[in-house]
Amino acid sequence: MKSKHLSRNERNETILTLTEFEGEAVIGAVFFILALITRVFFVTGHIRVMDPSAFPNPRTLPALYCYILMAMAVGMVIRAYRHRKRGYGLKTYEFNLTGIVRIVVVLAIMLVATFALYHLPYIPVTAVMLAVLMVFLGQRNKWVILGVAVVMPTLVWCLFTYGLKLYMP
């Protein structure tokens, strides 16, 4: 591999190497994108407003958090860009791309489960999602998988439905 950032270790795994400021810029960009997606798709689409002219309404605080996170993310990117040529603070961090791929797969499984919740009930979707995640992450004990996948969603559903009087799908 001929790359400044990618190399291979002794186990022939791909390693991503970033300096401190490059990592800060990447994290800032990821935070900005996540805050923007949350603000545009989730705050406006999933939080009901009873009276749009009222202030504060139920969307105010989550939207404010998103704007603060976006401002902090922009600050991280600007700081990383301004300090990239300095001689200090150039620690290097190495990331195993196998671990990053696992994170992406876990997020994809959770995204599929989120979309499935629009059409299917909470307990079966969450039970299947937990079972798939546990198997993917290395759990092989069938009783642990079955216990966690069935008991946890049922407890959460009961807590919200009977304890908090909030109805879940």
PDB file of C-alpha atoms in Angstrom:
ATOM      1  CA  MET A   1       0.000   0.000   0.000  1.00  0.00           C
ATOM      2  CA  LYS A   2       1.328   3.374  -0.993  1.00  0.00           C
ATOM      3  CA  SER A   3      -0.522   5.732   1.294  1.00  0.00           C
ATOM      4  CA  LYS A   4       0.360   8.245   3.953  1.00  0.00           C
ATOM      5  CA  HIS A   5      -2.465   7.036   6.208  1.00  0.00           C
ATOM      6  CA  LEU A   6      -2.946   3.331   5.407  1.00  0.00           C
ATOM      7  CA  SER A   7      -0.506   0.551   6.246  1.00  0.00           C
ATOM      8  CA  ARG A   8      -0.494  -3.108   7.310  1.00  0.00           C
ATOM      9  CA  ASN A   9       0.489  -4.554  10.686  1.00  0.00           C
ATOM     10  CA  GLU A  10       2.168  -7.891  11.475  1.00  0.00           C
ATOM     11  CA  ARG A  11      -1.175  -9.751  11.216  1.00  0.00           C
ATOM     12  CA  ASN A  12      -1.726  -8.218   7.742  1.00  0.00           C
ATOM     13  CA  GLU A  13      -4.626  -6.065   8.994  1.00  0.00           C
ATOM     14  CA  THR A  14      -5.144  -2.645   7.477  1.00  0.00           C
ATOM     15  CA  ILE A  15      -4.249   0.154   9.887  1.00  0.00           C
ATOM     16  CA  LEU A  16      -5.381   3.760   9.536  1.00  0.00           C
ATOM     17  CA  THR A  17      -2.877   6.230  10.986  1.00  0.00           C
ATOM     18  CA  LEU A  18      -3.908   9.820  11.735  1.00  0.00           C
ATOM     19  CA  THR A  19      -2.178  12.671  13.497  1.00  0.00           C
ATOM     20  CA  GLU A  20      -3.949  14.338  16.385  1.00  0.00           C
ATOM     21  CA  PHE A  21      -5.190  17.238  14.276  1.00  0.00           C
ATOM     22  CA  GLU A  22      -6.305  15.047  11.376  1.00  0.00           C
ATOM     23  CA  GLY A  23      -8.285  12.942  13.829  1.00  0.00           C
ATOM     24  CA  GLU A  24      -9.816  16.066  15.340  1.00  0.00           C
ATOM     25  CA  ALA A  25     -10.895  17.274  11.894  1.00  0.00           C
ATOM     26  CA  VAL A  26     -12.435  13.884  11.040  1.00  0.00           C
ATOM     27  CA  ILE A  27     -14.305  13.706  14.350  1.00  0.00           C
ATOM     28  CA  GLY A  28     -15.521  17.284  13.903  1.00  0.00           C
ATOM     29  CA  ALA A  29     -16.842  16.474  10.443  1.00  0.00           C
ATOM     30  CA  VAL A  30     -18.579  13.311  11.682  1.00  0.00           C
ATOM     31  CA  PHE A  31     -20.195  15.198  14.592  1.00  0.00           C
ATOM     32  CA  PHE A  32     -21.387  17.943  12.249  1.00  0.00           C
ATOM     33  CA  ILE A  33     -22.946  15.448   9.835  1.00  0.00           C
ATOM     34  CA  LEU A  34     -24.623  13.492  12.644  1.00  0.00           C
ATOM     35  CA  ALA A  35     -26.011  16.666  14.243  1.00  0.00           C
ATOM     36  CA  LEU A  36     -27.302  17.880  10.873  1.00  0.00           C
ATOM     37  CA  ILE A  37     -28.980  14.538  10.125  1.00  0.00           C
ATOM     38  CA  THR A  38     -30.510  14.471  13.601  1.00  0.00           C
ATOM     39  CA  ARG A  39     -31.818  18.027  13.261  1.00  0.00           C
ATOM     40  CA  VAL A  40     -33.224  17.655   9.747  1.00  0.00           C
ATOM     41  CA  PHE A  41     -34.689  14.165   9.887  1.00  0.00           C
ATOM     42  CA  PHE A  42     -35.382  13.257  13.505  1.00  0.00           C
ATOM     43  CA  VAL A  43     -36.181  16.477  15.376  1.00  0.00           C
ATOM     44  CA  THR A  44     -38.569  17.771  12.729  1.00  0.00           C
ATOM     45  CA  GLY A  45     -40.026  14.417  11.746  1.00  0.00           C
ATOM     46  CA  HIS A  46     -40.482  12.676  15.079  1.00  0.00           C
ATOM     47  CA  ILE A  47     -41.220  15.330  17.678  1.00  0.00           C
ATOM     48  CA  ARG A  48     -44.747  16.669  17.514  1.00  0.00           C
ATOM     49  CA  VAL A  49     -45.485  20.349  18.054  1.00  0.00           C
ATOM     50  CA  MET A  50     -48.858  21.184  19.525  1.00  0.00           C
ATOM     51  CA  ASP A  51     -48.698  24.925  18.887  1.00  0.00           C
ATOM     52  CA  PRO A  52     -46.023  25.998  16.364  1.00  0.00           C
ATOM     53  CA  SER A  53     -46.130  29.623  17.522  1.00  0.00           C
ATOM     54  CA  ALA A  54     -45.462  28.714  21.155  1.00  0.00           C
ATOM     55  CA  PHE A  55     -41.982  29.111  22.548  1.00  0.00           C
ATOM     56  CA  PRO A  56     -40.486  26.904  23.853  1.00  0.00           C
ATOM     57  CA  ASN A  57     -42.113  23.970  22.120  1.00  0.00           C
ATOM     58  CA  PRO A  58     -41.054  20.287  22.352  1.00  0.00           C
ATOM     59  CA  ARG A  59     -38.622  20.706  19.440  1.00  0.00           C
ATOM     60  CA  THR A  60     -36.747  23.660  20.938  1.00  0.00           C
ATOM     61  CA  LEU A  61     -34.314  21.862  23.244  1.00  0.00           C
ATOM     62  CA  PRO A  62     -33.338  19.024  20.844  1.00  0.00           C
ATOM     63  CA  ALA A  63     -32.856  21.551  18.030  1.00  0.00           C
ATOM     64  CA  LEU A  64     -30.730  23.741  20.323  1.00  0.00           C
ATOM     65  CA  TYR A  65     -28.556  20.743  21.212  1.00  0.00           C
ATOM     66  CA  CYS A  66     -28.076  19.997  17.515  1.00  0.00           C
ATOM     67  CA  TYR A  67     -27.059  23.592  16.766  1.00  0.00           C
ATOM     68  CA  ILE A  68     -24.597  23.633  19.689  1.00  0.00           C
ATOM     69  CA  LEU A  69     -23.074  20.329  18.507  1.00  0.00           C
ATOM     70  CA  MET A  70     -22.755  21.681  14.954  1.00  0.00           C
ATOM     71  CA  ALA A  71     -21.031  24.841  16.227  1.00  0.00           C
ATOM     72  CA  MET A  72     -18.613  22.789  18.333  1.00  0.00           C
ATOM     73  CA  ALA A  73     -17.894  20.506  15.363  1.00  0.00           C
ATOM     74  CA  VAL A  74     -17.102  23.472  13.132  1.00  0.00           C
ATOM     75  CA  GLY A  75     -14.816  24.785  15.887  1.00  0.00           C
ATOM     76  CA  MET A  76     -12.979  21.445  15.991  1.00  0.00           C
ATOM     77  CA  VAL A  77     -12.437  21.462  12.225  1.00  0.00           C
ATOM     78  CA  ILE A  78     -11.234  25.090  12.249  1.00  0.00           C
ATOM     79  CA  ARG A  79      -8.863  24.428  15.163  1.00  0.00           C
ATOM     80  CA  ALA A  80      -7.470  21.341  13.430  1.00  0.00           C
ATOM     81  CA  TYR A  81      -6.957  23.282  10.192  1.00  0.00           C
ATOM     82  CA  ARG A  82      -5.246  26.218  11.942  1.00  0.00           C
ATOM     83  CA  HIS A  83      -2.883  24.018  14.002  1.00  0.00           C
ATOM     84  CA  ARG A  84      -2.020  21.391  11.397  1.00  0.00           C
ATOM     85  CA  LYS A  85       1.499  22.749  10.659  1.00  0.00           C
ATOM     86  CA  ARG A  86       2.643  23.225  14.263  1.00  0.00           C
ATOM     87  CA  GLY A  87       5.402  21.029  15.608  1.00  0.00           C
ATOM     88  CA  TYR A  88       3.641  20.077  18.805  1.00  0.00           C
ATOM     89  CA  GLY A  89       0.503  18.056  19.301  1.00  0.00           C
ATOM     90  CA  LEU A  90       1.373  15.682  16.495  1.00  0.00           C
ATOM     91  CA  LYS A  91       0.671  12.448  18.298  1.00  0.00           C
ATOM     92  CA  THR A  92      -0.321   9.702  15.917  1.00  0.00           C
ATOM     93  CA  TYR A  93      -3.211   7.353  16.481  1.00  0.00           C
ATOM     94  CA  GLU A  94      -3.680   4.016  14.785  1.00  0.00           C
ATOM     95  CA  PHE A  95      -7.088   2.519  14.041  1.00  0.00           C
ATOM     96  CA  ASN A  96      -7.598  -1.058  12.978  1.00  0.00           C
ATOM     97  CA  LEU A  97      -9.997  -0.944  10.026  1.00  0.00           C
ATOM     98  CA  THR A  98     -11.492  -4.288  11.071  1.00  0.00           C
ATOM     99  CA  GLY A  99     -12.860  -2.565  14.171  1.00  0.00           C
ATOM    100  CA  ILE A 100     -14.198   0.322  12.122  1.00  0.00           C
ATOM    101  CA  VAL A 101     -15.978  -2.113   9.784  1.00  0.00           C
ATOM    102  CA  ARG A 102     -17.578  -3.791  12.817  1.00  0.00           C
ATOM    103  CA  ILE A 103     -18.846  -0.404  14.019  1.00  0.00           C
ATOM    104  CA  VAL A 104     -20.361   0.309  10.604  1.00  0.00           C
ATOM    105  CA  VAL A 105     -22.077  -3.113  10.541  1.00  0.00           C
ATOM    106  CA  VAL A 106     -23.521  -2.570  14.043  1.00  0.00           C
ATOM    107  CA  LEU A 107     -24.837   0.848  12.997  1.00  0.00           C
ATOM    108  CA  ALA A 108     -26.363  -0.686   9.857  1.00  0.00           C
ATOM    109  CA  ILE A 109     -28.125  -3.368  11.923  1.00  0.00           C
ATOM    110  CA  MET A 110     -29.523  -0.681  14.221  1.00  0.00           C
ATOM    111  CA  LEU A 111     -30.638   1.411  11.240  1.00  0.00           C
ATOM    112  CA  VAL A 112     -32.491  -1.556   9.719  1.00  0.00           C
ATOM    113  CA  ALA A 113     -34.173  -2.196  13.068  1.00  0.00           C
ATOM    114  CA  THR A 114     -35.161   1.471  13.321  1.00  0.00           C
ATOM    115  CA  PHE A 115     -36.842   1.357   9.921  1.00  0.00           C
ATOM    116  CA  ALA A 116     -38.500  -1.964  10.821  1.00  0.00           C
ATOM    117  CA  LEU A 117     -40.072  -0.304  13.880  1.00  0.00           C
ATOM    118  CA  TYR A 118     -42.227   1.799  11.545  1.00  0.00           C
ATOM    119  CA  HIS A 119     -44.017  -1.341  10.329  1.00  0.00           C
ATOM    120  CA  LEU A 120     -43.587  -4.000  13.037  1.00  0.00           C
ATOM    121  CA  PRO A 121     -44.141  -4.109  16.828  1.00  0.00           C
ATOM    122  CA  TYR A 122     -41.422  -3.055  19.277  1.00  0.00           C
ATOM    123  CA  ILE A 123     -40.780  -6.308  21.150  1.00  0.00           C
ATOM    124  CA  PRO A 124     -40.167  -8.625  18.138  1.00  0.00           C
ATOM    125  CA  VAL A 125     -38.014  -6.087  16.270  1.00  0.00           C
ATOM    126  CA  THR A 126     -35.901  -5.304  19.320  1.00  0.00           C
ATOM    127  CA  ALA A 127     -35.557  -8.975  20.262  1.00  0.00           C
ATOM    128  CA  VAL A 128     -34.320  -9.896  16.778  1.00  0.00           C
ATOM    129  CA  MET A 129     -31.980  -6.882  16.691  1.00  0.00           C
ATOM    130  CA  LEU A 130     -30.439  -7.770  20.073  1.00  0.00           C
ATOM    131  CA  ALA A 131     -30.009 -11.428  19.084  1.00  0.00           C
ATOM    132  CA  VAL A 132     -28.342 -10.509  15.762  1.00  0.00           C
ATOM    133  CA  LEU A 133     -26.053  -7.977  17.472  1.00  0.00           C
ATOM    134  CA  MET A 134     -25.008 -10.441  20.178  1.00  0.00           C
ATOM    135  CA  VAL A 135     -24.203 -13.168  17.642  1.00  0.00           C
ATOM    136  CA  PHE A 136     -22.315 -10.670  15.447  1.00  0.00           C
ATOM    137  CA  LEU A 137     -20.291  -9.399  18.410  1.00  0.00           C
ATOM    138  CA  GLY A 138     -19.296 -12.907  19.506  1.00  0.00           C
ATOM    139  CA  GLN A 139     -21.832 -14.180  22.034  1.00  0.00           C
ATOM    140  CA  ARG A 140     -22.384 -17.905  21.456  1.00  0.00           C
ATOM    141  CA  ASN A 141     -24.338 -18.985  24.554  1.00  0.00           C
ATOM    142  CA  LYS A 142     -27.892 -19.621  23.290  1.00  0.00           C
ATOM    143  CA  TRP A 143     -29.451 -19.094  26.724  1.00  0.00           C
ATOM    144  CA  VAL A 144     -27.808 -15.703  27.189  1.00  0.00           C
ATOM    145  CA  ILE A 145     -28.870 -14.612  23.695  1.00  0.00           C
ATOM    146  CA  LEU A 146     -32.434 -15.815  24.208  1.00  0.00           C
ATOM    147  CA  GLY A 147     -32.686 -14.366  27.721  1.00  0.00           C
ATOM    148  CA  VAL A 148     -31.389 -10.922  26.845  1.00  0.00           C
ATOM    149  CA  ALA A 149     -33.258 -10.741  23.530  1.00  0.00           C
ATOM    150  CA  VAL A 150     -36.614 -11.588  25.117  1.00  0.00           C
ATOM    151  CA  VAL A 151     -36.378 -10.179  28.645  1.00  0.00           C
ATOM    152  CA  MET A 152     -34.849  -6.743  27.928  1.00  0.00           C
ATOM    153  CA  PRO A 153     -37.371  -5.505  25.319  1.00  0.00           C
ATOM    154  CA  THR A 154     -40.243  -6.869  27.417  1.00  0.00           C
ATOM    155  CA  LEU A 155     -38.991  -5.055  30.532  1.00  0.00           C
ATOM    156  CA  VAL A 156     -38.493  -1.798  28.631  1.00  0.00           C
ATOM    157  CA  TRP A 157     -41.963  -2.076  27.073  1.00  0.00           C
ATOM    158  CA  CYS A 158     -43.569  -2.758  30.476  1.00  0.00           C
ATOM    159  CA  LEU A 159     -41.672   0.106  32.105  1.00  0.00           C
ATOM    160  CA  PHE A 160     -42.786   2.600  29.462  1.00  0.00           C
ATOM    161  CA  THR A 161     -46.347   1.284  29.120  1.00  0.00           C
ATOM    162  CA  TYR A 162     -47.255   0.682  32.745  1.00  0.00           C
ATOM    163  CA  GLY A 163     -44.693   2.682  34.722  1.00  0.00           C
ATOM    164  CA  LEU A 164     -44.483   5.862  32.670  1.00  0.00           C
ATOM    165  CA  LYS A 165     -47.864   5.562  30.887  1.00  0.00           C
ATOM    166  CA  LEU A 166     -46.218   6.102  27.503  1.00  0.00           C
ATOM    167  CA  TYR A 167     -47.336   3.792  24.743  1.00  0.00           C
ATOM    168  CA  MET A 168     -44.707   2.244  22.518  1.00  0.00           C
ATOM    169  CA  PRO A 169     -45.377   0.861  19.030  1.00  0.00           C
TER     170      PRO A 169
END
